[in-house]
Short mmCIF file of C-alpha atoms in Angstrom, two decimals:
data_model
loop_
_atom_site.label_atom_id
_atom_site.label_comp_id
_atom_site.label_asym_id
_atom_site.label_seq_id
_atom_site.Cartn_x
_atom_site.Cartn_y
_atom_site.Cartn_z
CA UNK A 1 -0.06 -0.07 -0.21
CA UNK A 2 1.34 3.50 -0.95
CA UNK A 3 1.78 5.78 1.87
CA UNK A 4 0.88 9.65 1.27
CA UNK A 5 3.44 12.20 2.26
CA UNK A 6 2.22 15.35 3.41
CA UNK A 7 2.88 18.61 1.63
CA UNK A 8 5.11 20.11 4.38
CA UNK A 9 7.26 17.16 4.19
CA UNK A 10 7.45 16.94 0.50
CA UNK A 11 8.33 20.36 0.23
CA UNK A 12 11.22 19.91 2.75
CA UNK A 13 12.33 16.83 1.10
CA UNK A 14 12.38 18.77 -2.49
CA UNK A 15 14.46 21.47 -0.58
CA UNK A 16 17.05 19.26 0.68
CA UNK A 17 17.40 17.56 -2.54
CA UNK A 18 18.02 20.90 -4.16
CA UNK A 19 20.63 22.02 -1.55
CA UNK A 20 22.40 18.76 -2.14
CA UNK A 21 22.50 19.29 -5.81
CA UNK A 22 23.95 22.87 -5.33
CA UNK A 23 26.33 21.32 -3.00
CA UNK A 24 27.53 18.76 -5.55
CA UNK A 25 27.89 21.57 -8.41
CA UNK A 26 29.69 23.66 -5.82
CA UNK A 27 32.25 20.75 -5.19
CA UNK A 28 32.60 20.52 -8.98
CA UNK A 29 33.33 24.13 -9.48
CA UNK A 30 35.90 24.02 -6.70
CA UNK A 31 37.67 21.09 -8.25
CA UNK A 32 38.21 22.86 -11.45
CA UNK A 33 39.42 26.00 -9.72
CA UNK A 34 36.24 28.14 -10.38
CA UNK A 35 36.36 29.78 -7.06
CA UNK A 36 33.88 32.61 -7.59
CA UNK A 37 31.33 30.35 -9.02
CA UNK A 38 31.85 27.51 -6.30
CA UNK A 39 31.42 30.18 -3.55
CA UNK A 40 28.03 31.23 -5.33
CA UNK A 41 26.91 27.77 -5.42
CA UNK A 42 27.86 27.04 -1.75
CA UNK A 43 25.87 30.40 -0.84
CA UNK A 44 22.86 29.11 -2.75
CA UNK A 45 23.04 25.81 -1.20
CA UNK A 46 23.24 27.21 2.36
CA UNK A 47 20.30 29.41 1.65
CA UNK A 48 18.41 26.28 1.04
CA UNK A 49 19.67 24.35 3.80
CA UNK A 50 21.34 26.37 6.62
CA UNK A 51 22.74 23.31 8.44
CA UNK A 52 23.96 21.61 5.20
CA UNK A 53 27.04 19.63 6.42
CA UNK A 54 30.59 20.93 5.06
CA UNK A 55 29.11 23.67 3.09
CA UNK A 56 29.99 26.22 5.49
CA UNK A 57 33.76 25.25 5.84
CA UNK A 58 33.78 24.87 1.89
CA UNK A 59 32.38 28.42 1.37
CA UNK A 60 34.95 29.69 4.00
CA UNK A 61 37.82 28.33 2.10
CA UNK A 62 36.60 29.04 -1.62
CA UNK A 63 35.40 32.39 -0.59
CA UNK A 64 38.84 33.36 0.60
CA UNK A 65 40.36 32.15 -2.81
CA UNK A 66 37.74 33.77 -4.77
CA UNK A 67 38.19 37.43 -2.91
CA UNK A 68 41.95 36.97 -3.54
CA UNK A 69 41.44 36.51 -7.25
CA UNK A 70 39.06 39.55 -7.50
CA UNK A 71 41.25 41.65 -5.71
CA UNK A 72 44.08 40.49 -7.76
CA UNK A 73 42.26 41.15 -10.92
CA UNK A 74 41.36 44.74 -9.68
CA UNK A 75 44.82 45.51 -9.24
CA UNK A 76 45.88 44.25 -12.53
CA UNK A 77 43.05 46.32 -14.19
CA UNK A 78 44.11 49.37 -12.31
CA UNK A 79 47.75 49.13 -13.56
CA UNK A 80 45.90 49.01 -17.06
CA UNK A 81 44.17 52.18 -16.43
CA UNK A 82 40.96 50.03 -16.77
CA UNK A 83 39.56 51.75 -13.45
CA UNK A 84 35.69 51.21 -14.33
CA UNK A 85 36.63 47.61 -14.71
CA UNK A 86 38.57 47.48 -11.54
CA UNK A 87 35.51 49.41 -9.45
CA UNK A 88 33.49 46.58 -10.50
CA UNK A 89 35.68 43.86 -9.22
CA UNK A 90 35.84 45.81 -5.96
CA UNK A 91 32.16 45.94 -6.01
CA UNK A 92 31.98 42.18 -6.63
CA UNK A 93 34.29 41.36 -3.73
CA UNK A 94 32.25 43.53 -1.43
CA UNK A 95 29.12 41.69 -2.67
CA UNK A 96 30.53 38.49 -2.01
CA UNK A 97 31.54 39.34 1.55
CA UNK A 98 27.87 40.41 2.19
CA UNK A 99 26.38 37.49 0.71
CA UNK A 100 28.60 34.77 2.69
CA UNK A 101 27.59 36.96 5.90
CA UNK A 102 23.93 36.50 5.08
CA UNK A 103 24.60 32.61 5.29
CA UNK A 104 26.80 33.23 8.56
CA UNK A 105 30.23 32.93 6.96
CA UNK A 106 32.84 35.72 7.79
CA UNK A 107 35.07 36.46 4.87
CA UNK A 108 37.74 38.77 5.30
CA UNK A 109 38.66 41.73 3.13
CA UNK A 110 41.94 43.42 3.52
CA UNK A 111 42.40 46.26 6.12
CA UNK A 112 42.98 48.75 3.22
CA UNK A 113 40.22 47.56 1.10
CA UNK A 114 38.02 50.61 1.64
CA UNK A 115 40.70 53.03 0.57
CA UNK A 116 41.65 51.14 -2.38
CA UNK A 117 38.13 50.86 -3.78
CA UNK A 118 37.52 54.63 -3.23
CA UNK A 119 40.82 55.36 -4.97
CA UNK A 120 39.78 53.30 -7.83
CA UNK A 121 36.38 55.16 -7.98
CA UNK A 122 37.88 58.33 -7.89
CA UNK A 123 40.21 57.33 -10.67
CA UNK A 124 37.26 55.78 -12.69
CA UNK A 125 35.33 59.14 -12.23
CA UNK A 126 38.37 60.97 -13.31
CA UNK A 127 38.62 58.87 -16.46
CA UNK A 128 35.12 58.86 -17.42
CA UNK A 129 35.13 62.62 -17.29
CA UNK A 130 38.42 62.61 -19.16
CA UNK A 131 36.81 60.58 -21.81
CA UNK A 132 33.70 62.74 -22.02
CA UNK A 133 36.07 66.01 -22.21
CA UNK A 134 38.02 64.19 -25.12
CA UNK A 135 35.03 63.75 -27.17
CA UNK A 136 33.79 67.33 -26.65
CA UNK A 137 37.09 68.75 -27.56
CA UNK A 138 36.58 66.53 -30.90
CA UNK A 139 33.21 67.92 -31.38
CA UNK A 140 31.47 64.64 -31.13
CA UNK A 141 28.97 66.13 -29.01
CA UNK A 142 26.20 63.54 -28.95
CA UNK A 143 28.56 60.89 -27.76
CA UNK A 144 30.12 63.59 -25.27
CA UNK A 145 26.58 64.06 -23.83
CA UNK A 146 25.92 60.30 -23.23
CA UNK A 147 29.66 59.91 -21.67
CA UNK A 148 28.81 62.84 -19.25
CA UNK A 149 25.63 61.51 -17.94
CA UNK A 150 26.68 57.85 -17.77
CA UNK A 151 29.49 59.22 -15.53
CA UNK A 152 26.96 61.14 -13.31
CA UNK A 153 24.56 58.07 -13.08
CA UNK A 154 27.60 55.83 -12.39
CA UNK A 155 29.62 57.60 -9.90
CA UNK A 156 29.41 60.08 -6.94
CA UNK A 157 30.92 63.05 -7.94
CA UNK A 158 33.01 65.34 -5.50
CA UNK A 159 32.64 69.16 -5.83
CA UNK A 160 35.68 69.56 -8.27
CA UNK A 161 34.15 66.79 -10.55
CA UNK A 162 30.72 68.00 -10.37
CA UNK A 163 31.94 71.69 -11.43
CA UNK A 164 33.93 70.03 -14.36
CA UNK A 165 30.78 67.94 -15.17
CA UNK A 166 28.59 70.89 -15.29
CA UNK A 167 30.70 72.94 -17.44
CA UNK A 168 31.37 70.06 -19.80
CA UNK A 169 27.86 68.89 -20.14
CA UNK A 170 26.56 72.43 -20.83
CA UNK A 171 29.36 72.88 -23.57
CA UNK A 172 28.36 69.55 -25.24
CA UNK A 173 24.53 70.29 -25.11
CA UNK A 174 25.05 73.96 -26.90
CA UNK A 175 27.79 72.40 -29.19
CA UNK A 176 25.20 69.79 -30.32
CA UNK A 177 22.53 72.16 -30.64
CA UNK A 178 24.79 74.48 -32.73
CA UNK A 179 26.01 71.50 -34.85
CA UNK A 180 22.38 70.35 -35.67
CA UNK A 181 21.61 74.06 -36.76
CA UNK A 182 24.45 74.14 -39.02
CA UNK A 183 23.29 70.75 -40.66
CA UNK A 184 19.69 72.56 -41.17
CA UNK A 185 18.29 70.08 -38.61
CA UNK A 186 16.30 72.92 -36.81
CA UNK A 187 13.93 71.05 -34.59
CA UNK A 188 16.26 68.53 -33.17
CA UNK A 189 18.53 71.77 -32.69
CA UNK A 190 15.80 73.46 -30.81
CA UNK A 191 15.22 70.52 -28.58
CA UNK A 192 18.85 70.39 -27.80
CA UNK A 193 19.03 73.99 -26.80
CA UNK A 194 15.88 73.68 -24.57
CA UNK A 195 17.79 70.95 -22.89
CA UNK A 196 20.64 73.11 -22.22
CA UNK A 197 18.36 76.09 -21.07
CA UNK A 198 16.84 73.67 -18.58
CA UNK A 199 20.15 72.64 -17.38
CA UNK A 200 21.51 76.02 -16.93
CA UNK A 201 19.87 79.39 -18.28
CA UNK A 202 22.55 81.26 -20.03
CA UNK A 203 22.59 84.11 -22.23
CA UNK A 204 24.68 81.91 -24.75
CA UNK A 205 21.85 79.21 -24.77
CA UNK A 206 19.24 82.13 -25.37
CA UNK A 207 20.93 83.65 -28.16
CA UNK A 208 21.53 80.19 -29.92
CA UNK A 209 17.72 79.27 -29.06
CA UNK A 210 16.73 82.60 -30.93
CA UNK A 211 19.37 82.01 -33.82
CA UNK A 212 17.82 78.45 -34.36
CA UNK A 213 14.13 79.79 -34.40
CA UNK A 214 15.18 82.57 -36.95
CA UNK A 215 16.89 80.48 -39.23
CA UNK A 216 14.44 77.61 -39.00
CA UNK A 217 11.27 79.56 -39.49
CA UNK A 218 9.46 79.05 -42.65
CA UNK A 219 7.60 81.67 -44.31
CA UNK A 220 4.13 80.66 -45.93
CA UNK A 221 1.45 82.78 -47.73
CA UNK A 222 -1.85 81.50 -47.84
CA UNK A 223 -4.02 82.35 -51.16
CA UNK A 224 -7.66 83.36 -50.70
CA UNK A 225 -9.84 80.23 -50.90
CA UNK A 226 -11.37 79.59 -54.49
CA UNK A 227 -13.75 77.28 -55.70
CA UNK A 228 -13.35 74.26 -58.25
CA UNK A 229 -14.89 75.16 -61.71
CA UNK A 230 -17.61 72.58 -61.40
CA UNK A 231 -18.98 73.97 -57.89
CA UNK A 232 -20.05 77.37 -59.54
CA UNK A 233 -23.68 76.11 -59.85
CA UNK A 234 -24.10 74.85 -56.28
CA UNK A 235 -21.97 76.93 -54.52
CA UNK A 236 -24.14 78.89 -51.68
CA UNK A 237 -23.86 82.68 -52.36
CA UNK A 238 -21.43 84.37 -49.97
CA UNK A 239 -19.79 81.14 -48.85
CA UNK A 240 -16.13 82.00 -50.55
CA UNK A 241 -16.35 85.78 -49.13
CA UNK A 242 -17.52 84.73 -45.59
CA UNK A 243 -14.67 82.16 -45.49
CA UNK A 244 -12.09 84.39 -46.72
CA UNK A 245 -13.05 86.80 -44.26
CA UNK A 246 -13.00 84.38 -41.43
CA UNK A 247 -9.77 82.94 -42.62
CA UNK A 248 -8.04 86.07 -42.32
CA UNK A 249 -8.98 86.59 -38.94
CA UNK A 250 -7.94 83.09 -38.15
CA UNK A 251 -4.25 83.45 -39.52
CA UNK A 252 -3.56 86.38 -37.46
CA UNK A 253 -3.62 83.96 -34.36
CA UNK A 254 -0.35 82.97 -32.93
CA UNK A 255 1.48 80.44 -35.21
CA UNK A 256 3.50 77.48 -33.98
CA UNK A 257 7.16 77.42 -33.68
CA UNK A 258 8.97 77.42 -37.16
CA UNK A 259 6.20 78.90 -39.16
CA UNK A 260 5.38 82.48 -39.94
CA UNK A 261 2.40 83.43 -42.15
CA UNK A 262 2.36 86.47 -44.44
CA UNK A 263 -0.47 88.85 -43.56
CA UNK A 264 -3.56 87.85 -45.41
CA UNK A 265 -4.33 91.39 -46.52
CA UNK A 266 -0.85 91.75 -48.26
CA UNK A 267 -1.57 88.20 -49.80
CA UNK A 268 -4.89 89.19 -51.21
CA UNK A 269 -3.43 92.60 -52.53
CA UNK A 270 -0.61 90.74 -54.29
CA UNK A 271 -2.93 88.11 -55.89
CA UNK A 272 -5.18 90.93 -57.13
CA UNK A 273 -2.26 93.01 -58.36
CA UNK A 274 -1.06 90.03 -60.37
CA UNK A 275 -4.42 89.27 -61.88
CA UNK A 276 -4.91 86.00 -60.39
CA UNK A 277 -8.05 86.83 -58.17
CA UNK A 278 -10.34 85.43 -60.79
CA UNK A 279 -9.30 81.89 -61.37
CA UNK A 280 -7.93 78.78 -59.96
CA UNK A 281 -4.14 79.47 -59.35
CA UNK A 282 -1.74 76.89 -60.88
CA UNK A 283 1.52 75.94 -59.29
CA UNK A 284 3.73 78.35 -61.12
CA UNK A 285 1.57 81.07 -60.56
CA UNK A 286 1.31 80.28 -56.88
CA UNK A 287 5.37 80.35 -56.63
CA UNK A 288 5.23 83.79 -58.19
CA UNK A 289 2.88 85.09 -55.56
CA UNK A 290 5.22 83.54 -52.88
CA UNK A 291 8.26 84.79 -54.43
CA UNK A 292 7.19 88.41 -54.37
CA UNK A 293 5.88 88.08 -50.75
CA UNK A 294 9.12 86.74 -49.68
CA UNK A 295 7.53 83.33 -48.77
CA UNK A 296 9.11 79.85 -49.34
CA UNK A 297 5.73 77.97 -49.48
CA UNK A 298 2.37 79.03 -50.66
CA UNK A 299 -0.76 77.18 -49.69
CA UNK A 300 -3.51 77.04 -52.41
CA UNK A 301 -6.94 76.38 -50.82
CA UNK A 302 -10.18 75.75 -52.76
CA UNK A 303 -13.65 74.32 -52.22
CA UNK A 304 -13.91 71.10 -54.05
CA UNK A 305 -17.87 70.68 -53.75
CA UNK A 306 -20.31 72.53 -51.91
CA UNK A 307 -24.26 72.41 -52.20
CA UNK A 308 -27.30 72.80 -50.07
CA UNK A 309 -29.70 69.73 -49.80
CA UNK A 310 -32.83 68.53 -48.09
CA UNK A 311 -31.73 65.25 -46.97
CA UNK A 312 -33.41 62.07 -47.56
CA UNK A 313 -36.36 61.37 -49.99
CA UNK A 314 -39.46 63.46 -48.91
CA UNK A 315 -42.95 62.54 -47.75
CA UNK A 316 -45.70 63.06 -50.09
CA UNK A 317 -48.74 65.14 -48.83
CA UNK A 318 -51.96 65.39 -50.68
CA UNK A 319 -53.36 68.96 -50.60
CA UNK A 320 -56.89 70.13 -52.26
CA UNK A 321 -56.77 72.30 -55.23
CA UNK A 322 -58.79 75.01 -56.53
CA UNK A 323 -60.74 72.69 -58.94
CA UNK A 324 -61.87 70.30 -56.32
CA UNK A 325 -59.28 67.76 -56.83
CA UNK A 326 -55.95 67.07 -54.96
CA UNK A 327 -52.24 67.44 -55.81
CA UNK A 328 -49.13 65.94 -54.15
CA UNK A 329 -46.33 68.09 -52.61
CA UNK A 330 -43.31 66.65 -51.45
CA UNK A 331 -42.15 67.28 -47.82
CA UNK A 332 -38.70 67.58 -46.13
CA UNK A 333 -37.84 67.52 -42.42
CA UNK A 334 -34.34 69.22 -42.48
CA UNK A 335 -31.90 71.50 -44.58
CA UNK A 336 -28.22 70.93 -45.04
CA UNK A 337 -25.16 72.77 -46.38
CA UNK A 338 -22.28 70.50 -46.99
CA UNK A 339 -18.76 71.56 -48.32
CA UNK A 340 -15.42 69.85 -48.84
CA UNK A 341 -12.45 71.87 -49.24
CA UNK A 342 -8.76 70.57 -50.30
CA UNK A 343 -5.36 72.43 -50.47
CA UNK A 344 -1.94 71.97 -51.74
CA UNK A 345 1.36 73.49 -50.48
CA UNK A 346 3.54 74.82 -53.59
CA UNK A 347 7.32 75.22 -52.85
CA UNK A 348 8.36 78.60 -54.21
CA UNK A 349 11.87 77.58 -54.86
CA UNK A 350 10.69 75.22 -57.80
CA UNK A 351 7.15 75.80 -58.32
CA UNK A 352 6.33 72.20 -57.18
CA UNK A 353 3.71 70.63 -55.01
CA UNK A 354 5.13 69.68 -51.83
CA UNK A 355 2.29 68.76 -49.68
CA UNK A 356 -1.41 67.85 -50.66
CA UNK A 357 -4.56 67.78 -48.35
CA UNK A 358 -7.29 65.40 -49.33
CA UNK A 359 -11.07 66.45 -48.98
CA UNK A 360 -12.17 67.89 -45.72
CA UNK A 361 -15.78 67.66 -44.89
CA UNK A 362 -17.74 70.61 -43.35
CA UNK A 363 -21.30 70.42 -42.61
CA UNK A 364 -24.19 72.72 -41.09
CA UNK A 365 -27.66 71.95 -40.91
CA UNK A 366 -30.91 72.46 -39.30
CA UNK A 367 -34.50 70.94 -38.50
CA UNK A 368 -36.95 72.88 -40.83
CA UNK A 369 -40.06 71.72 -42.75
CA UNK A 370 -39.93 72.43 -46.45
CA UNK A 371 -41.74 71.70 -49.62
CA UNK A 372 -41.44 71.49 -53.16
CA UNK A 373 -44.24 71.32 -56.06
CA UNK A 374 -43.56 71.03 -59.84
CA UNK A 375 -46.90 72.40 -60.77
CA UNK A 376 -48.90 75.50 -60.70
CA UNK A 377 -48.70 76.80 -57.13
CA UNK A 378 -51.81 79.27 -57.40
CA UNK A 379 -54.21 76.27 -57.67
CA UNK A 380 -53.10 74.68 -54.33
CA UNK A 381 -55.24 75.35 -51.29
CA UNK A 382 -52.67 75.30 -48.58
CA UNK A 383 -53.06 75.71 -44.90
CA UNK A 384 -51.26 78.86 -43.08
CA UNK A 385 -48.61 76.07 -41.91
CA UNK A 386 -48.19 74.73 -45.49
CA UNK A 387 -47.59 77.97 -46.82
CA UNK A 388 -44.54 78.52 -44.32
CA UNK A 389 -43.08 75.35 -46.19
CA UNK A 390 -42.67 77.26 -49.49
CA UNK A 391 -41.77 80.38 -47.85
CA UNK A 392 -38.46 81.52 -49.85
CA UNK A 393 -37.66 84.52 -47.55
CA UNK A 394 -37.65 82.02 -44.47
CA UNK A 395 -35.66 79.38 -46.36
CA UNK A 396 -33.10 81.98 -47.63
CA UNK A 397 -32.21 83.22 -44.22
CA UNK A 398 -31.88 79.88 -43.00
CA UNK A 399 -29.48 79.20 -45.97
CA UNK A 400 -27.56 82.42 -45.10
CA UNK A 401 -27.30 81.34 -41.44
CA UNK A 402 -25.87 77.81 -42.53
CA UNK A 403 -23.56 79.68 -45.14
CA UNK A 404 -22.03 81.51 -42.11
CA UNK A 405 -21.52 78.55 -39.87
CA UNK A 406 -20.12 76.51 -42.56
CA UNK A 407 -17.66 79.33 -43.73
CA UNK A 408 -16.74 79.86 -40.07
CA UNK A 409 -15.79 76.16 -39.69
CA UNK A 410 -14.26 75.82 -42.90
CA UNK A 411 -11.92 78.80 -42.15
CA UNK A 412 -11.17 77.44 -38.59
CA UNK A 413 -10.44 73.94 -40.04
CA UNK A 414 -8.14 75.32 -42.73
CA UNK A 415 -6.18 77.60 -40.41
CA UNK A 416 -5.73 74.75 -38.03
CA UNK A 417 -4.41 72.55 -40.77
CA UNK A 418 -1.91 75.44 -41.69
CA UNK A 419 -0.71 75.59 -38.25
CA UNK A 420 0.09 71.99 -38.08
CA UNK A 421 2.10 72.08 -41.25
CA UNK A 422 5.45 70.58 -40.60
CA UNK A 423 7.78 72.39 -43.16
CA UNK A 424 10.83 73.10 -41.13
CA UNK A 425 13.83 70.95 -41.73
#
């Protein structure tokens, strides 16, 4: 009959087997002269079984040899000026002593260990700063920034080293920003100079920031909104004029970094002076406008489609007629104005399109009862309410209101899209 082993006993047995296995692995490593690995395995075995026979004695022996190896290697690395690696070995030695102490085995470090470790750290810190300084002198600013930051993260700097680090990092940040500026990478340059200003606000950094912004700013002229040729019949009256009025106001709002918009009034005057105000402007003509306004790019916007509609299919309503019969009129529940605009951005230098914007839909609408009838309206016997359905003045006012709403929304959308243009290098 099989006997059941309780769970606590099973866990205990598994733990003992694991400790024994670690002990065997430690003995193998010790036999092969791998002192540090053997010490780690003895420590692991004692963690699993604090009373494991022979483990504590063996750890004391191999731990001492592992410490001697680490300290010898640290000295050799220091002689070869590999101070960072030497610091790692000193740290490994101290860590081994701490881990052995945790399983009640005392390993002895040399009396001058702390002094040797601190001296190595000081040399490693100086060397890290020397390496960063050398990269700075060689104008390898990005690498220098990385080295300075690594030195600060890795070591505790004294006052003199901190002053040296502060000066070096600031120079590297400003050097990187200026280097990026000279390469025409204005946005990365601006980000770098902001880092420098956050690190230390200096006059030099502010001047460089202003230079980057001035050199990297792109001037854009926005032409008045025009219409596609096939929209003339459906374009609501006043939509173009309303849109352009609102657009001129919207473009005077604060523009984002690296974008300057030519005054809309000046642009409109130049378009008129060149005789381009009664046509859909082509890329070459847009480039001429931009050149005369001192712009690098020209935005050419137009309304691609626009119309006022009465929504879905109407409802038939029978009304009496003067001859005693009936006629059907078609009624609708709402009225909508839908417009689609597009724009393209023309590069003045070569008169080529640099950016295109597909259709953007703008809509306004209202619930209103209206009706249509294809026959003789004088023969219809309409109620007072039904007369309102055919009230042209009322519908025209509603159309004007929707036109103003769409024009305002269209201008806002277009201005926002222009502000979001990323034309700077």
